[in-house]
mmCIF file of C-alpha atoms in Angstrom:
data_model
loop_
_atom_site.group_PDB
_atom_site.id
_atom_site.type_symbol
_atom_site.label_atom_id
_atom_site.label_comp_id
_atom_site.label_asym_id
_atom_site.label_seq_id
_atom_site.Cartn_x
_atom_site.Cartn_y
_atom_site.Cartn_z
ATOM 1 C CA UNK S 1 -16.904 -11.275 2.959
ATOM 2 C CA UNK S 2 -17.085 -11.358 -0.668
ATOM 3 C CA UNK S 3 -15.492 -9.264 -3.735
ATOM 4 C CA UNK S 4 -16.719 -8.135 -7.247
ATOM 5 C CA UNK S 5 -14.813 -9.431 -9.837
ATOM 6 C CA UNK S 6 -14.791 -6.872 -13.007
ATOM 7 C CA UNK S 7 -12.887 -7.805 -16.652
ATOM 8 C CA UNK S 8 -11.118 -5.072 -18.296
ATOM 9 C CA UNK S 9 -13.896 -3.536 -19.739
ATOM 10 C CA UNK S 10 -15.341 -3.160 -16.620
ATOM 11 C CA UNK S 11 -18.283 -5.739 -16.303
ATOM 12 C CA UNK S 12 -19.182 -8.412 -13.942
ATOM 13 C CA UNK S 13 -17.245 -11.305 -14.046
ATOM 14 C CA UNK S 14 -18.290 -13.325 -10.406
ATOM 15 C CA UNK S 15 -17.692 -12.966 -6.731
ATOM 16 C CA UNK S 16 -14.639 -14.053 -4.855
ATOM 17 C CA UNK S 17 -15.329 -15.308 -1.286
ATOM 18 C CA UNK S 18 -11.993 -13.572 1.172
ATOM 19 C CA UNK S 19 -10.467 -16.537 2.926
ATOM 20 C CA UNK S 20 -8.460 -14.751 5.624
ATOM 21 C CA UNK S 21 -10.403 -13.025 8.792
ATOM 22 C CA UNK S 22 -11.211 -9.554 8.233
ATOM 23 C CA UNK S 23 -9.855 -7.813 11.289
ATOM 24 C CA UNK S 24 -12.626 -5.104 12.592
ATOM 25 C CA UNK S 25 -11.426 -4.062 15.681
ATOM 26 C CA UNK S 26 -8.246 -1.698 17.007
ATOM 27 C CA UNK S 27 -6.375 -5.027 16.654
ATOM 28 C CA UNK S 28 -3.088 -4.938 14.347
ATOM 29 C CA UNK S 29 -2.777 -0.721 14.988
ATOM 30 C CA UNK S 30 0.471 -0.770 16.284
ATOM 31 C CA UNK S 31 1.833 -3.426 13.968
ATOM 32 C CA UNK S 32 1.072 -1.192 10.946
ATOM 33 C CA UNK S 33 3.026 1.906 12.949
ATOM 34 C CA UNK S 34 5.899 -0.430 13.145
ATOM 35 C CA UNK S 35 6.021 -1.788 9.929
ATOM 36 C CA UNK S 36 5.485 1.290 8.360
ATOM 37 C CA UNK S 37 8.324 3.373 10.386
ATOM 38 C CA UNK S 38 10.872 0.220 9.724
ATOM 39 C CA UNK S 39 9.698 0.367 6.279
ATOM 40 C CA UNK S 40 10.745 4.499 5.571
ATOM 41 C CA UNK S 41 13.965 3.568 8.077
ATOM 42 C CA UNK S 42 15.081 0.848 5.511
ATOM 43 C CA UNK S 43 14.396 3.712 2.840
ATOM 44 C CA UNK S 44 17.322 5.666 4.213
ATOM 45 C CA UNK S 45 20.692 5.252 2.516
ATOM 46 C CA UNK S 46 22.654 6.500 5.503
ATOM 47 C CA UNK S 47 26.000 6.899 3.685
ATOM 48 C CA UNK S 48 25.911 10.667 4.739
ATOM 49 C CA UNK S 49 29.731 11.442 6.191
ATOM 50 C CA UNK S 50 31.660 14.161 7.943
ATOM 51 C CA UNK S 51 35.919 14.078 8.661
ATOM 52 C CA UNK S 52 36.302 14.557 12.422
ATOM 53 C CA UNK S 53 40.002 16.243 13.456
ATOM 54 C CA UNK S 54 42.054 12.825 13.014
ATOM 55 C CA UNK S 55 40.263 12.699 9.643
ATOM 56 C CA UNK S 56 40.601 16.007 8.118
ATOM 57 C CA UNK S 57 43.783 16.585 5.771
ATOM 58 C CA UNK S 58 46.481 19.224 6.904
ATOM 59 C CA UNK S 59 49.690 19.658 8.946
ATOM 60 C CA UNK S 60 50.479 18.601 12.608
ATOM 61 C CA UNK S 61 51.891 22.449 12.956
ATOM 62 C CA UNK S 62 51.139 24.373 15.376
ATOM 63 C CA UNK S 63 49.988 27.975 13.008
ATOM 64 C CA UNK S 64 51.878 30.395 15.262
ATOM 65 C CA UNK S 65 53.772 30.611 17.801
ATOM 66 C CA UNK S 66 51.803 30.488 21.656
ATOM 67 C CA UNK S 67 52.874 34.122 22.994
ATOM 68 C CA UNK S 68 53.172 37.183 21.569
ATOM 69 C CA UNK S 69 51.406 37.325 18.546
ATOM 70 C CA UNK S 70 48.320 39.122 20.453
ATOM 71 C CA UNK S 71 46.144 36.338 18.868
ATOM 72 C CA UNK S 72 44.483 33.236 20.299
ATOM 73 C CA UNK S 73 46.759 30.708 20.764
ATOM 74 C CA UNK S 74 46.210 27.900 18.265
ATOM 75 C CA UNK S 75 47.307 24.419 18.068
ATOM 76 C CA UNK S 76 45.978 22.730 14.785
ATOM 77 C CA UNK S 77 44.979 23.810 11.655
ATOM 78 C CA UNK S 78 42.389 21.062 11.197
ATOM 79 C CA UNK S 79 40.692 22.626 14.603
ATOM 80 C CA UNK S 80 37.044 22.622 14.246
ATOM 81 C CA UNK S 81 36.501 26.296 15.090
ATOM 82 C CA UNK S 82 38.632 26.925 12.044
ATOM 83 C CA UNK S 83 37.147 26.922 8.238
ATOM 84 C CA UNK S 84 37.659 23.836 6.814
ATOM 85 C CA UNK S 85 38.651 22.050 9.877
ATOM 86 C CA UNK S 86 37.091 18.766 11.330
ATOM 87 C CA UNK S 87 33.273 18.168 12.211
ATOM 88 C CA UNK S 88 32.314 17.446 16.263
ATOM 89 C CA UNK S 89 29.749 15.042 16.690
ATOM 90 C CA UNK S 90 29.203 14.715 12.738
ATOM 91 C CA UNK S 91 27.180 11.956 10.827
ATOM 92 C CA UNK S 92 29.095 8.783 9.689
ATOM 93 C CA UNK S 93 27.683 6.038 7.888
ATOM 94 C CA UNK S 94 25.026 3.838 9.435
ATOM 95 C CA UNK S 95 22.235 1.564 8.874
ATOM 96 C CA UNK S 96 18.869 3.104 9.510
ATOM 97 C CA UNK S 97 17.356 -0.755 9.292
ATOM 98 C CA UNK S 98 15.019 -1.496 12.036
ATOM 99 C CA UNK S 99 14.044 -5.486 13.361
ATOM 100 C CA UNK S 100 10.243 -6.517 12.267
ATOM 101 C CA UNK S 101 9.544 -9.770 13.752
ATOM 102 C CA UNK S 102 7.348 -11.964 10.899
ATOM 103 C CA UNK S 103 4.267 -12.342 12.681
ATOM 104 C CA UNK S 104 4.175 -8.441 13.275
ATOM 105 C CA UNK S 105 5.049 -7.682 9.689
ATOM 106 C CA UNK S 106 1.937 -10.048 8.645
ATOM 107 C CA UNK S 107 -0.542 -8.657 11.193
ATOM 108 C CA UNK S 108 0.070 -5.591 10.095
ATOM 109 C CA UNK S 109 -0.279 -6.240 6.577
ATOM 110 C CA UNK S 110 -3.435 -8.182 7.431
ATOM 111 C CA UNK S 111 -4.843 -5.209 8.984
ATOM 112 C CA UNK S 112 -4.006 -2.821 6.513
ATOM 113 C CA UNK S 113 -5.701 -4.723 3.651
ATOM 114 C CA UNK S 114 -8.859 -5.382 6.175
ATOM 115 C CA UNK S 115 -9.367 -1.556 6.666
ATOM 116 C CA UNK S 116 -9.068 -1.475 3.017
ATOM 117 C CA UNK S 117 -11.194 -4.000 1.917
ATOM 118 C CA UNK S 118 -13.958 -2.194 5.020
ATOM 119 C CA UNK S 119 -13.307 1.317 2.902
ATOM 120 C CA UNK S 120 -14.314 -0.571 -0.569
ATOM 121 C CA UNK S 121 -10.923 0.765 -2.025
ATOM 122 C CA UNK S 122 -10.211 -2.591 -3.471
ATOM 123 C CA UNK S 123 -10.738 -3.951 -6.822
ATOM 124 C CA UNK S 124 -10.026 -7.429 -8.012
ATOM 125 C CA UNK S 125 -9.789 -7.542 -11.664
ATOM 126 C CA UNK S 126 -10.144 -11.297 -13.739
ATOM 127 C CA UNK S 127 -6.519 -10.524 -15.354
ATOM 128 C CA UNK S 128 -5.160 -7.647 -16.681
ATOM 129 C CA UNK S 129 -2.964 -9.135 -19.665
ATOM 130 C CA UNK S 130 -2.800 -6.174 -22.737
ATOM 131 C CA UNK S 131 -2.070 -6.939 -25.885
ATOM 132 C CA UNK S 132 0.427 -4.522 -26.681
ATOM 133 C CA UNK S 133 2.478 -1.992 -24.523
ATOM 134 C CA UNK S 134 0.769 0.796 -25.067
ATOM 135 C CA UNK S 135 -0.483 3.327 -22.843
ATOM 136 C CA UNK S 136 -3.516 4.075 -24.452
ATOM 137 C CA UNK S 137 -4.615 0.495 -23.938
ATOM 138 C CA UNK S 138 -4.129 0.796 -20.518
ATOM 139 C CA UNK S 139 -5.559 4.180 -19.832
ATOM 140 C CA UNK S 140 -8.825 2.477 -21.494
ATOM 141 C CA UNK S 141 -8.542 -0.339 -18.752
ATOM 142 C CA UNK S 142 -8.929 2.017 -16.013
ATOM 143 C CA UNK S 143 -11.664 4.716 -17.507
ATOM 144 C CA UNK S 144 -13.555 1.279 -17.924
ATOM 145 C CA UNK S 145 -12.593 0.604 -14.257
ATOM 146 C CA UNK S 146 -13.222 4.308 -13.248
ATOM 147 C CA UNK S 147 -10.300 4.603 -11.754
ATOM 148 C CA UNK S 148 -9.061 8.078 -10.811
ATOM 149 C CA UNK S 149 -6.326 9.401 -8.340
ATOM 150 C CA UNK S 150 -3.581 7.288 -7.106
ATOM 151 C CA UNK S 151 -3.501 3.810 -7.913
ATOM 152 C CA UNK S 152 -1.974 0.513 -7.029
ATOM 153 C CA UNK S 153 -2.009 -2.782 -9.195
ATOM 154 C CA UNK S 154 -0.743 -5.928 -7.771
ATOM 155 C CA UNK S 155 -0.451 -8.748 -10.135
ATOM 156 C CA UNK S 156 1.274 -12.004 -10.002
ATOM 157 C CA UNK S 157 4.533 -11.570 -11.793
ATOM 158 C CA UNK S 158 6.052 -9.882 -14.583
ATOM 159 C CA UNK S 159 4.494 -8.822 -17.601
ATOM 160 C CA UNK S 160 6.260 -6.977 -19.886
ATOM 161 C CA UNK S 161 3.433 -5.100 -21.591
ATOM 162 C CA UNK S 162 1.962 -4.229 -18.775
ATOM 163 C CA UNK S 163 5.142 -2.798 -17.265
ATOM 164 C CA UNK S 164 5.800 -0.650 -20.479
ATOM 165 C CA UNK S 165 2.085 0.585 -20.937
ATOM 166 C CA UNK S 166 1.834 1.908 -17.276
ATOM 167 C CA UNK S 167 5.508 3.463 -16.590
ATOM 168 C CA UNK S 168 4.363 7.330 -18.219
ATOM 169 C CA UNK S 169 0.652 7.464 -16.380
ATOM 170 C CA UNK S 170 1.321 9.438 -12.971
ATOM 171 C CA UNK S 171 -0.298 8.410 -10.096
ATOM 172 C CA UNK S 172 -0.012 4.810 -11.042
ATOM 173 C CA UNK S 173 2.568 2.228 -9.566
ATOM 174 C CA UNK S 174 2.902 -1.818 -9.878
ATOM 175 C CA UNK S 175 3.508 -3.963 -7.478
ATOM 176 C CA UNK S 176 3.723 -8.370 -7.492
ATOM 177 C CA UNK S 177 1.607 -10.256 -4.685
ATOM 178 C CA UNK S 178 4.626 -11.810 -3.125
ATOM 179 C CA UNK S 179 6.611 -8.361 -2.615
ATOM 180 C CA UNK S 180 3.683 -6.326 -1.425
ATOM 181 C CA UNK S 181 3.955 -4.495 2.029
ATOM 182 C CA UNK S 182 1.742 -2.596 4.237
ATOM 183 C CA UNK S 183 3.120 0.926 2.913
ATOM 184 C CA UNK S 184 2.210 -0.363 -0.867
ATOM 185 C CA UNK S 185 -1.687 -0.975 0.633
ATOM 186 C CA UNK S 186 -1.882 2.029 2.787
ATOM 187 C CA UNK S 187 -0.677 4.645 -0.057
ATOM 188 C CA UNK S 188 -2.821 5.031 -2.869
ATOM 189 C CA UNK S 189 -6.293 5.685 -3.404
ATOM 190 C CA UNK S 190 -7.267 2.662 -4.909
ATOM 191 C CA UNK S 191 -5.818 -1.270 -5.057
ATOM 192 C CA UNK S 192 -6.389 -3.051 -7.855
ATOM 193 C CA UNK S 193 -5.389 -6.603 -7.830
ATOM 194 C CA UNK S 194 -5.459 -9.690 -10.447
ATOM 195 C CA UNK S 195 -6.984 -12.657 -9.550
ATOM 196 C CA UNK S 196 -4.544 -14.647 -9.169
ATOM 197 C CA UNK S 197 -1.939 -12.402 -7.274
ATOM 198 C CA UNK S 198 -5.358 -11.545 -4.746
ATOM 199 C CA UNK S 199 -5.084 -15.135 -4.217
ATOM 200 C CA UNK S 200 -1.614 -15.331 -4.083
ATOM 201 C CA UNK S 201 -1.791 -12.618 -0.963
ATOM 202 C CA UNK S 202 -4.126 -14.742 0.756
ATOM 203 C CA UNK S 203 -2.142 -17.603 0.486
ATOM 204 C CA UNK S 204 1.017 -15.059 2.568
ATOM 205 C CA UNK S 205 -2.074 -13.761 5.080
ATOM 206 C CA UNK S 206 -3.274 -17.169 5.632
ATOM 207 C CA UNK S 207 0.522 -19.086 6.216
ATOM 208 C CA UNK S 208 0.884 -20.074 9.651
#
């Protein structure tokens, strides 16, 4: 399978032959699911926290005496029946992190980009270096791309201009070659990716 590869301005600029196997069949399905759902886990902070009885602050006396009030008999004011009292069962702090084994974590990657790459949603640019930081400049890079809704570019490293000139256009996030996962490929509406980090990915997909 080959790809386009477009300049900034939107023209031709050669083919690059895809060195890792396209995957075409229901293979890889289930390693996406997983990736993705340990993926949104690890996006949890999980520092949400109740008191329980032992936890809440108050006195160890007893709030009347056991007969003849005509009342309920009470024991505690940190009871959790009571306002302000402790929490049963509550939420303590935990790690929402779930195990990805390596292998699955590439599969799944490696079938996300294929059904990409089958929907033509991916666009491999020569290099996307900008003179300046401005976001005009970089708003002309993708009219001359056509590139509308929600977009993805994955270069190689940093790049300060480029960083600057694309933070205030919505619908438009970065992302480097050797941090991409298969949530990044699966969002947007279209992936846009350097030459050299497209390369660079290839390199991860192809690693034994």
């Amino acid at each position: 399978m080959k790809l386009a590869i477009k300049d900034t301005k939107g023209n031709d600029a050669g083919e690059l032959e895809i060195k890792f196997p396209v995957i075409e069949d229901g293979k890889g399905t289930q390693a996406v699911h997983d990736a993705v759902v340990a993926y949104m886990a690890a996006q949890r902070m999980g520092t949400a926290c109740t008191k329980n009885v032992g936890e809440v602050a108050g006195t160890n006396k007893k709030p009347w005496r056991q007969k003849g009030t005509g009342r309920a008999r009470a024991g505690s004011f940190q009871s959790p029946l009571w306002r302000g009292g402790g929490v049963v069962f509550g939420p303590k702090p935990r790690d929402f992190g779930k195990k990805v084994s390596r292998n699955t974590r590439q599969l799944a990657l490696l079938k996300a980009l294929s059904e990409r790459l089958r929907a033509g949603d991916v666009l491999v640019v020569e290099d996307l270096k900008l003179s300046s930081p401005k976001t005009k400049e970089f708003l002309a890079v993708l009219a001359a791309l056509q590139l509308k809704g929600s977009t993805l570019v994955v270069w190689q490293g940093a790049d300060k201009n480029l960083t600057l000139a694309s933070r205030n256009v919505a619908n438009v996030s970065l992302a480097t070659s050797d941090t991409l996962t298969t949530y990044d490929v699966l969002r947007p509406d279209k992936l846009v990716f350097t030459r050299g980090a497209f390369e660079q990915v290839e390199a991860r997909l192809t690693k034994d």
